[in-house]
Amino acid sequence: APPVAAAAAAAPAAAPRSPPPPPPRPYLTRQPSETARAFAERAAYLRERFGPPPADELAAMRQAALSMVWQNSRQLGCRYPAGAEERAGCGAGRPLATGAAIEGEMRARGATGDKVTA
């Protein structure tokens, strides 16, 4: 085989192209006490529930706020006015956190010793 053909045959195949990253959401920022996992879940929630970021600044702020309502109700058991819970998709009929996971994490870290207060 000619040397050029042999070199071309030995070249690695190009990796498949990955899809372009989603457009940024300017009001979706990781909060100081938010874990990377929780932030990733909130970002995924926004993509799945609302699709691409809106062009309207006010709508973008509302979506970011609703992502916090969703996350707080899901992880911490927080409650919000019915309209906010409905818009966030975490209202009546959806299971909410009980705080048990938080107590368990605190025990694991030794933050409460063996005492758990209600």
PDB file of C-alpha atoms in Angstrom:
ATOM      1  CA  ALA A   1       0.000   0.000   0.000  1.00  0.00           C
ATOM      2  CA  PRO A   2       1.230   3.490  -0.673  1.00  0.00           C
ATOM      3  CA  PRO A   3       2.542   5.251   2.478  1.00  0.00           C
ATOM      4  CA  VAL A   4      -0.226   7.901   2.387  1.00  0.00           C
ATOM      5  CA  ALA A   5      -3.000   5.279   2.283  1.00  0.00           C
ATOM      6  CA  ALA A   6      -1.420   3.370   5.190  1.00  0.00           C
ATOM      7  CA  ALA A   7      -1.235   6.540   7.296  1.00  0.00           C
ATOM      8  CA  ALA A   8      -4.872   7.369   6.553  1.00  0.00           C
ATOM      9  CA  ALA A   9      -5.938   3.858   7.507  1.00  0.00           C
ATOM     10  CA  ALA A  10      -4.057   4.105  10.812  1.00  0.00           C
ATOM     11  CA  ALA A  11      -5.598   7.469  11.765  1.00  0.00           C
ATOM     12  CA  PRO A  12      -8.194   7.192  14.530  1.00  0.00           C
ATOM     13  CA  ALA A  13     -11.805   7.714  13.558  1.00  0.00           C
ATOM     14  CA  ALA A  14     -13.235  11.097  14.454  1.00  0.00           C
ATOM     15  CA  ALA A  15     -15.278  11.092  17.638  1.00  0.00           C
ATOM     16  CA  PRO A  16     -19.001  11.589  17.148  1.00  0.00           C
ATOM     17  CA  ARG A  17     -20.028  15.181  17.567  1.00  0.00           C
ATOM     18  CA  SER A  18     -21.807  15.950  20.805  1.00  0.00           C
ATOM     19  CA  PRO A  19     -24.799  18.253  20.726  1.00  0.00           C
ATOM     20  CA  PRO A  20     -24.074  21.912  21.362  1.00  0.00           C
ATOM     21  CA  PRO A  21     -24.466  23.019  24.974  1.00  0.00           C
ATOM     22  CA  PRO A  22     -27.832  24.520  25.861  1.00  0.00           C
ATOM     23  CA  PRO A  23     -28.073  28.312  25.848  1.00  0.00           C
ATOM     24  CA  PRO A  24     -27.125  29.833  29.189  1.00  0.00           C
ATOM     25  CA  ARG A  25     -29.764  30.869  31.688  1.00  0.00           C
ATOM     26  CA  PRO A  26     -28.524  34.168  33.132  1.00  0.00           C
ATOM     27  CA  TYR A  27     -30.569  33.933  36.337  1.00  0.00           C
ATOM     28  CA  LEU A  28     -29.769  30.297  37.055  1.00  0.00           C
ATOM     29  CA  THR A  29     -26.800  30.457  39.392  1.00  0.00           C
ATOM     30  CA  ARG A  30     -25.566  27.998  41.961  1.00  0.00           C
ATOM     31  CA  GLN A  31     -26.411  29.197  45.447  1.00  0.00           C
ATOM     32  CA  PRO A  32     -23.611  29.314  48.068  1.00  0.00           C
ATOM     33  CA  SER A  33     -24.987  26.372  50.074  1.00  0.00           C
ATOM     34  CA  GLU A  34     -26.207  24.379  47.054  1.00  0.00           C
ATOM     35  CA  THR A  35     -24.412  21.147  46.173  1.00  0.00           C
ATOM     36  CA  ALA A  36     -23.276  20.551  42.609  1.00  0.00           C
ATOM     37  CA  ARG A  37     -25.802  17.718  42.355  1.00  0.00           C
ATOM     38  CA  ALA A  38     -28.700  19.879  43.559  1.00  0.00           C
ATOM     39  CA  PHE A  39     -27.723  22.612  41.102  1.00  0.00           C
ATOM     40  CA  ALA A  40     -27.539  20.117  38.233  1.00  0.00           C
ATOM     41  CA  GLU A  41     -30.999  18.794  39.178  1.00  0.00           C
ATOM     42  CA  ARG A  42     -32.400  22.321  39.222  1.00  0.00           C
ATOM     43  CA  ALA A  43     -30.887  23.061  35.792  1.00  0.00           C
ATOM     44  CA  ALA A  44     -32.331  19.803  34.424  1.00  0.00           C
ATOM     45  CA  TYR A  45     -35.736  20.679  35.915  1.00  0.00           C
ATOM     46  CA  LEU A  46     -35.724  23.998  34.045  1.00  0.00           C
ATOM     47  CA  ARG A  47     -34.769  22.353  30.743  1.00  0.00           C
ATOM     48  CA  GLU A  48     -37.426  19.656  31.101  1.00  0.00           C
ATOM     49  CA  ARG A  49     -40.239  21.865  32.380  1.00  0.00           C
ATOM     50  CA  PHE A  50     -39.714  25.041  30.363  1.00  0.00           C
ATOM     51  CA  GLY A  51     -37.486  24.128  27.413  1.00  0.00           C
ATOM     52  CA  PRO A  52     -35.021  26.709  26.056  1.00  0.00           C
ATOM     53  CA  PRO A  53     -34.389  29.869  28.079  1.00  0.00           C
ATOM     54  CA  PRO A  54     -36.911  32.613  27.378  1.00  0.00           C
ATOM     55  CA  ALA A  55     -35.806  35.818  25.689  1.00  0.00           C
ATOM     56  CA  ASP A  56     -37.861  37.838  28.174  1.00  0.00           C
ATOM     57  CA  GLU A  57     -35.807  38.825  31.241  1.00  0.00           C
ATOM     58  CA  LEU A  58     -38.788  38.749  33.616  1.00  0.00           C
ATOM     59  CA  ALA A  59     -39.781  35.249  32.450  1.00  0.00           C
ATOM     60  CA  ALA A  60     -36.177  34.077  32.944  1.00  0.00           C
ATOM     61  CA  MET A  61     -36.187  35.412  36.530  1.00  0.00           C
ATOM     62  CA  ARG A  62     -39.536  33.728  37.238  1.00  0.00           C
ATOM     63  CA  GLN A  63     -38.284  30.400  35.939  1.00  0.00           C
ATOM     64  CA  ALA A  64     -35.160  30.597  38.114  1.00  0.00           C
ATOM     65  CA  ALA A  65     -37.336  31.397  41.142  1.00  0.00           C
ATOM     66  CA  LEU A  66     -39.681  28.501  40.356  1.00  0.00           C
ATOM     67  CA  SER A  67     -36.678  26.180  40.161  1.00  0.00           C
ATOM     68  CA  MET A  68     -35.847  27.158  43.755  1.00  0.00           C
ATOM     69  CA  VAL A  69     -39.459  26.565  44.836  1.00  0.00           C
ATOM     70  CA  TRP A  70     -39.301  23.119  43.211  1.00  0.00           C
ATOM     71  CA  GLN A  71     -35.958  22.262  44.810  1.00  0.00           C
ATOM     72  CA  ASN A  72     -36.855  23.542  48.292  1.00  0.00           C
ATOM     73  CA  SER A  73     -40.171  21.700  48.351  1.00  0.00           C
ATOM     74  CA  ARG A  74     -38.553  18.532  47.048  1.00  0.00           C
ATOM     75  CA  GLN A  75     -35.486  18.486  49.287  1.00  0.00           C
ATOM     76  CA  LEU A  76     -36.519  20.380  52.400  1.00  0.00           C
ATOM     77  CA  GLY A  77     -40.292  19.946  52.502  1.00  0.00           C
ATOM     78  CA  CYS A  78     -40.901  23.701  52.222  1.00  0.00           C
ATOM     79  CA  ARG A  79     -44.426  24.809  51.391  1.00  0.00           C
ATOM     80  CA  TYR A  80     -45.395  27.767  49.232  1.00  0.00           C
ATOM     81  CA  PRO A  81     -48.677  29.392  48.194  1.00  0.00           C
ATOM     82  CA  ALA A  82     -50.751  27.025  46.047  1.00  0.00           C
ATOM     83  CA  GLY A  83     -50.234  29.098  42.882  1.00  0.00           C
ATOM     84  CA  ALA A  84     -46.452  29.013  43.199  1.00  0.00           C
ATOM     85  CA  GLU A  85     -46.449  25.253  43.880  1.00  0.00           C
ATOM     86  CA  GLU A  86     -48.718  24.642  40.897  1.00  0.00           C
ATOM     87  CA  ARG A  87     -46.524  26.714  38.534  1.00  0.00           C
ATOM     88  CA  ALA A  88     -43.429  24.908  39.829  1.00  0.00           C
ATOM     89  CA  GLY A  89     -45.079  21.500  39.515  1.00  0.00           C
ATOM     90  CA  CYS A  90     -44.722  20.556  43.160  1.00  0.00           C
ATOM     91  CA  GLY A  91     -48.215  21.162  44.518  1.00  0.00           C
ATOM     92  CA  ALA A  92     -50.844  18.912  46.014  1.00  0.00           C
ATOM     93  CA  GLY A  93     -50.579  15.231  45.260  1.00  0.00           C
ATOM     94  CA  ARG A  94     -46.817  15.290  44.878  1.00  0.00           C
ATOM     95  CA  PRO A  95     -44.682  13.807  47.647  1.00  0.00           C
ATOM     96  CA  LEU A  96     -42.707  16.350  49.593  1.00  0.00           C
ATOM     97  CA  ALA A  97     -39.657  15.884  51.787  1.00  0.00           C
ATOM     98  CA  THR A  98     -40.198  15.083  55.439  1.00  0.00           C
ATOM     99  CA  GLY A  99     -36.874  16.275  56.759  1.00  0.00           C
ATOM    100  CA  ALA A 100     -35.808  12.679  57.463  1.00  0.00           C
ATOM    101  CA  ALA A 101     -33.064  12.871  54.869  1.00  0.00           C
ATOM    102  CA  ILE A 102     -31.713  16.033  56.443  1.00  0.00           C
ATOM    103  CA  GLU A 103     -31.752  14.505  59.928  1.00  0.00           C
ATOM    104  CA  GLY A 104     -29.986  11.429  58.563  1.00  0.00           C
ATOM    105  CA  GLU A 105     -27.311  13.558  56.935  1.00  0.00           C
ATOM    106  CA  MET A 106     -26.800  15.515  60.141  1.00  0.00           C
ATOM    107  CA  ARG A 107     -26.397  12.262  62.085  1.00  0.00           C
ATOM    108  CA  ALA A 108     -23.918  10.984  59.527  1.00  0.00           C
ATOM    109  CA  ARG A 109     -21.859  14.138  59.901  1.00  0.00           C
ATOM    110  CA  GLY A 110     -22.082  14.003  63.665  1.00  0.00           C
ATOM    111  CA  ALA A 111     -23.718  17.441  63.759  1.00  0.00           C
ATOM    112  CA  THR A 112     -26.387  16.336  66.223  1.00  0.00           C
ATOM    113  CA  GLY A 113     -24.597  13.515  67.971  1.00  0.00           C
ATOM    114  CA  ASP A 114     -27.280  10.938  68.665  1.00  0.00           C
ATOM    115  CA  LYS A 115     -29.904  13.575  69.498  1.00  0.00           C
ATOM    116  CA  VAL A 116     -32.545  14.380  66.962  1.00  0.00           C
ATOM    117  CA  THR A 117     -35.062  17.032  67.860  1.00  0.00           C
ATOM    118  CA  ALA A 118     -38.431  17.413  66.224  1.00  0.00           C
TER     119      ALA A 118
END
